[in-house]
XYZ file of N, CA and C in Angstrom:
387
model
N -109.000 -76.998 31.954
C -108.190 -75.833 32.612
C -109.179 -74.817 32.945
N -109.043 -74.303 33.929
C -109.591 -73.253 34.485
C -109.325 -71.856 33.960
N -110.137 -70.838 33.529
C -109.837 -69.586 32.984
C -108.983 -68.737 33.846
N -109.231 -68.796 35.179
C -108.398 -68.128 36.104
C -106.993 -68.625 36.096
N -106.874 -69.903 36.142
C -105.510 -70.553 35.981
C -104.744 -69.950 34.722
N -105.263 -70.135 33.604
C -104.745 -69.523 32.396
C -104.364 -68.098 32.566
N -105.019 -67.453 33.179
C -104.713 -65.897 33.221
C -103.500 -65.702 34.362
N -103.553 -66.474 35.422
C -102.456 -66.425 36.361
C -101.088 -67.026 35.639
N -101.305 -68.045 34.981
C -100.044 -68.821 34.270
C -99.348 -67.857 33.250
N -100.428 -67.214 32.370
C -99.780 -66.346 31.510
C -99.242 -64.936 31.841
N -99.734 -64.445 32.993
C -99.265 -63.391 33.708
C -97.882 -63.724 34.323
N -97.850 -64.903 34.990
C -96.493 -65.330 35.601
C -95.406 -65.352 34.540
N -95.874 -66.136 33.348
C -94.964 -66.231 32.228
C -94.455 -64.871 31.668
N -95.402 -63.935 31.612
C -94.863 -62.637 31.148
C -93.925 -61.934 32.102
N -94.163 -62.105 33.319
C -93.432 -61.424 34.393
C -91.943 -62.115 34.427
N -91.939 -63.416 34.135
C -90.745 -64.190 34.035
C -89.810 -63.621 32.937
N -90.640 -63.493 31.750
C -89.830 -63.112 30.671
C -89.379 -61.825 30.679
N -90.001 -60.726 31.545
C -89.576 -59.460 31.561
C -88.374 -59.426 32.541
N -88.279 -60.391 33.542
C -87.204 -60.416 34.515
C -85.950 -60.968 33.829
N -86.145 -61.899 32.950
C -85.064 -62.583 32.274
C -84.436 -61.455 31.298
N -85.386 -60.893 30.550
C -84.766 -59.780 29.644
C -84.142 -58.680 30.311
N -84.486 -58.184 31.586
C -83.911 -57.327 32.292
C -82.504 -57.706 32.815
N -82.451 -59.028 33.246
C -81.219 -59.531 33.673
C -80.104 -59.608 32.568
N -80.604 -59.926 31.446
C -79.636 -59.978 30.352
C -79.169 -58.532 29.861
N -80.010 -57.629 29.777
C -79.741 -56.247 29.483
C -78.874 -55.760 30.591
N -79.001 -56.059 31.950
C -78.195 -55.430 33.035
C -76.712 -55.890 33.025
N -76.473 -57.100 32.303
C -75.037 -57.625 32.322
C -74.209 -57.120 31.334
N -74.843 -56.321 30.304
C -74.050 -55.651 29.333
C -73.328 -54.505 29.881
N -72.086 -54.588 29.912
C -71.082 -53.516 30.462
C -70.910 -52.560 29.436
N -70.674 -51.258 29.959
C -70.440 -50.249 29.041
C -68.973 -50.055 29.054
N -68.291 -49.991 27.904
C -66.780 -49.875 27.797
C -66.343 -48.558 28.506
N -65.213 -48.677 29.124
C -64.571 -47.431 29.765
C -64.111 -46.576 28.715
N -64.143 -45.418 28.893
C -63.591 -44.303 28.045
C -61.963 -44.397 27.995
N -61.385 -44.111 26.922
C -60.023 -44.130 26.929
C -59.280 -43.244 28.076
N -58.217 -43.682 28.408
C -57.573 -42.825 29.664
C -56.737 -41.621 28.964
N -56.964 -40.636 29.815
C -55.995 -39.472 29.469
C -55.110 -39.316 30.799
N -54.335 -38.430 30.756
C -53.350 -38.171 32.023
C -54.135 -37.762 33.310
N -55.202 -36.998 33.276
C -55.954 -36.676 34.444
C -56.785 -37.852 34.953
N -57.398 -38.609 34.214
C -58.060 -39.766 34.724
C -57.246 -40.701 35.027
N -55.980 -40.775 34.620
C -55.055 -42.044 34.974
C -54.582 -41.482 36.466
N -54.113 -40.258 36.534
C -53.649 -39.725 37.878
C -54.831 -39.842 39.005
N -56.000 -39.779 38.541
C -57.128 -39.745 39.398
C -57.268 -41.265 39.934
N -57.300 -42.219 39.143
C -57.356 -43.614 39.347
C -56.256 -44.070 40.131
N -54.973 -43.632 39.828
C -53.885 -43.886 40.825
C -54.058 -43.307 42.184
N -54.570 -42.197 42.297
C -54.710 -41.533 43.654
C -55.874 -42.161 44.447
N -56.790 -42.721 43.711
C -57.811 -43.536 44.541
C -57.347 -44.567 45.297
N -56.378 -45.381 44.715
C -55.812 -46.565 45.434
C -54.580 -46.191 46.212
N -53.692 -45.444 45.626
C -52.456 -44.989 46.370
C -52.359 -43.720 46.593
N -53.077 -42.969 47.647
C -53.111 -41.607 47.789
C -51.687 -41.092 48.263
N -51.017 -42.019 48.934
C -49.640 -41.542 49.618
C -48.437 -41.587 48.701
N -48.748 -42.050 47.413
C -47.612 -42.318 46.374
C -47.603 -41.059 45.458
N -46.605 -40.225 45.421
C -46.713 -39.199 44.470
C -46.079 -39.757 43.092
N -46.747 -39.178 42.093
C -46.241 -39.805 40.759
C -45.254 -38.827 39.939
N -44.023 -39.420 39.880
C -42.977 -38.820 39.277
C -43.047 -38.737 37.717
N -43.476 -39.874 37.064
C -43.565 -39.903 35.606
C -44.821 -40.748 35.304
N -45.426 -40.643 34.208
C -46.530 -41.220 33.812
C -46.712 -41.572 32.316
N -46.801 -42.866 32.002
C -46.818 -43.167 30.502
C -48.276 -43.750 30.280
N -48.988 -43.149 29.287
C -50.276 -43.917 28.956
C -50.184 -44.641 27.781
N -50.636 -45.734 27.744
C -50.625 -46.689 26.538
C -51.218 -45.992 25.364
N -50.976 -46.358 24.039
C -51.274 -45.936 22.862
C -52.907 -46.155 22.707
N -53.308 -47.230 23.167
C -54.769 -47.546 23.051
C -55.754 -46.913 24.219
N -55.029 -46.189 25.057
C -55.817 -45.697 26.307
C -56.437 -46.686 27.261
N -55.855 -47.830 27.292
C -56.507 -48.995 28.055
C -55.606 -49.408 29.150
N -54.478 -48.389 29.379
C -53.551 -48.659 30.449
C -52.627 -47.532 30.771
N -51.900 -47.760 31.705
C -50.918 -46.714 32.121
C -49.985 -47.214 33.097
N -48.658 -46.697 33.061
C -47.588 -47.082 33.944
C -47.095 -45.809 34.638
N -46.994 -45.848 35.916
C -46.444 -44.732 36.602
C -45.202 -44.886 37.408
N -44.405 -44.083 37.510
C -43.073 -44.292 38.495
C -43.279 -43.528 39.788
N -43.209 -44.007 40.826
C -43.292 -43.467 42.001
C -42.183 -43.853 43.035
N -41.104 -43.136 43.001
C -39.864 -43.622 43.653
C -39.455 -44.914 43.182
N -39.253 -45.960 44.213
C -38.753 -47.053 43.770
C -39.874 -48.062 43.368
N -41.118 -47.592 43.287
C -42.255 -48.370 42.874
C -42.664 -48.086 41.580
N -43.429 -48.968 41.045
C -44.152 -48.952 39.589
C -45.727 -49.024 40.131
N -46.377 -48.223 39.446
C -47.954 -48.460 39.542
C -48.550 -48.690 38.138
N -49.102 -49.689 37.946
C -49.712 -50.192 36.920
C -51.153 -50.035 36.885
N -51.711 -49.548 35.790
C -53.153 -49.272 35.610
C -53.521 -50.007 34.416
N -54.597 -50.974 34.478
C -54.951 -51.755 33.306
C -56.533 -51.938 33.202
N -56.921 -52.118 32.081
C -58.443 -52.210 31.866
C -58.722 -53.736 32.292
N -59.799 -53.846 32.914
C -60.239 -55.172 33.448
C -61.771 -55.176 33.536
N -62.451 -55.786 32.500
C -63.582 -55.777 32.333
C -64.276 -54.604 31.807
N -65.205 -53.999 32.646
C -65.507 -52.561 32.145
C -64.993 -51.505 33.093
N -63.937 -51.876 33.786
C -63.344 -50.849 34.673
C -61.795 -50.962 34.625
N -61.161 -50.488 35.615
C -59.735 -50.436 35.746
C -59.252 -51.084 36.923
N -57.997 -51.705 36.997
C -57.388 -52.247 38.273
C -56.025 -51.622 38.301
N -55.491 -51.384 39.576
C -54.498 -50.671 39.989
C -53.533 -51.715 40.755
N -52.311 -51.837 40.457
C -51.194 -52.798 41.029
C -50.025 -51.932 41.183
N -49.418 -52.510 42.361
C -48.034 -51.860 42.781
C -47.044 -52.913 42.684
N -45.871 -52.527 42.124
C -44.651 -53.601 42.223
C -43.468 -52.532 42.214
N -42.308 -53.327 42.085
C -41.031 -52.555 42.085
C -40.643 -52.094 40.819
N -40.152 -50.888 40.699
C -39.661 -50.427 39.532
C -38.814 -51.236 38.596
N -37.789 -51.972 39.234
C -36.971 -52.882 38.553
C -37.797 -53.924 37.763
N -38.858 -54.537 38.338
C -39.525 -55.417 37.632
C -40.310 -54.743 36.654
N -40.904 -53.606 36.545
C -41.545 -52.937 35.458
C -40.820 -52.598 34.487
N -39.556 -51.976 34.882
C -38.627 -51.465 33.776
C -38.016 -52.615 32.952
N -37.802 -53.760 33.564
C -37.146 -54.898 32.903
C -38.158 -55.876 32.313
N -39.415 -55.409 32.212
C -40.280 -56.660 31.841
C -40.258 -56.826 30.188
N -40.726 -57.941 29.817
C -40.658 -58.227 28.453
C -41.352 -57.278 27.490
N -40.890 -56.644 26.421
C -41.464 -55.901 25.558
C -41.268 -56.564 24.295
N -42.349 -56.989 23.622
C -42.284 -57.693 22.364
C -43.635 -57.325 21.675
N -43.347 -57.014 20.316
C -44.408 -56.806 19.319
C -45.415 -55.524 19.760
N -44.845 -54.689 20.437
C -45.421 -53.287 20.765
C -46.239 -53.516 22.130
N -46.088 -54.521 22.859
C -46.676 -54.835 24.048
C -45.714 -55.136 25.206
N -45.888 -54.427 26.300
C -44.866 -54.553 27.582
C -45.923 -55.546 28.367
N -45.179 -56.690 28.693
C -45.866 -57.851 29.438
C -45.284 -57.784 30.943
N -46.037 -57.340 31.816
C -45.554 -57.259 33.227
C -46.227 -58.440 33.993
N -45.341 -59.297 34.582
C -45.884 -60.381 35.461
C -46.250 -59.834 36.814
N -47.527 -59.958 37.280
C -47.856 -59.257 38.445
C -47.839 -60.369 39.613
N -48.099 -61.506 39.345
C -48.252 -62.684 40.467
C -49.429 -62.540 41.260
N -50.518 -62.015 40.620
C -51.821 -61.761 41.362
C -52.874 -62.670 40.733
N -53.667 -63.356 41.577
C -54.508 -64.327 40.980
C -55.551 -63.518 40.291
N -56.099 -62.461 40.683
C -57.004 -61.661 40.009
C -56.627 -61.109 38.746
N -55.360 -60.557 38.602
C -54.803 -60.044 37.483
C -53.255 -60.509 37.324
N -53.190 -61.636 36.686
C -51.774 -62.279 36.658
C -50.759 -61.465 35.835
N -51.277 -60.865 34.884
C -50.326 -60.260 33.814
C -50.945 -58.806 33.331
N -49.977 -57.877 33.360
C -50.636 -56.598 32.595
C -49.975 -56.523 31.218
N -50.792 -56.356 30.400
C -50.437 -56.096 28.973
C -50.559 -54.760 28.419
N -49.454 -53.970 28.359
C -49.675 -52.564 28.101
C -49.061 -52.171 26.633
N -49.761 -51.580 25.875
C -49.519 -51.340 24.493
C -48.788 -49.953 24.260
N -47.423 -50.045 24.323
C -46.611 -48.776 24.200
C -45.984 -48.775 22.846
N -45.600 -47.665 22.337
C -44.789 -47.734 20.974
C -43.398 -48.228 21.211
N -42.774 -47.948 22.209
C -41.343 -48.435 22.632
C -41.357 -48.497 24.031
N -40.335 -49.484 24.401
C -40.122 -49.561 26.045
C -38.645 -50.143 26.175
N -37.842 -49.456 27.056
C -38.193 -48.291 27.733
C -38.130 -47.075 26.933
N -38.878 -45.952 27.214
C -38.786 -44.787 26.617
C -37.466 -44.133 26.561
N -37.180 -43.296 25.569
C -35.847 -42.594 25.533
C -35.624 -41.721 26.728
N -36.741 -41.050 27.229
C -36.618 -40.071 28.321
C -36.548 -40.689 29.550
N -36.379 -42.096 29.686
C -36.683 -42.628 31.037
C -35.166 -42.528 31.841
N -35.380 -42.024 32.825
C -34.101 -42.046 33.748
C -34.181 -43.063 34.816
N -33.250 -44.017 34.611
C -33.166 -45.199 35.500
C -32.711 -44.646 36.941
C-alpha cells in the first residue's frame, strides 16, 4: 500500500465519521415547550385565521388543546417535536370518549388518526352546549 493511499483513505474515513455523527445529532428533536393559552391561540390562528375562538381548554400536561369556534372544534395536539391542528364538528368533540383522564377524539386522518387529550374531566362543568 502506498503512503498517499493510506492518507487519502484515513481522511475519507474521518470525513465519513464526522458526517455520520452530524446526521445522528441532527435527528435529535427538541421537545416542544408546554402550551399556554397565548401559544395555543397563536397556533390555532396560524392554521385557521378566519375562525374566532369562543372557548379554549388546555390539557393538564400542556401537550394539547381543544377550542370551540361556533359549530366547529379545533384540536391541537403534540406530534413529534411540534404540534398539529385539526378541525372537526363540535358534536364529535363534545361526545368523544373520556376514559382514565384522557379524551380520545377520532379524527379520521391518516397523518393523525386520533387525538388523545389529557383533561381532568370532560365535558367541563362550564361547558355550554
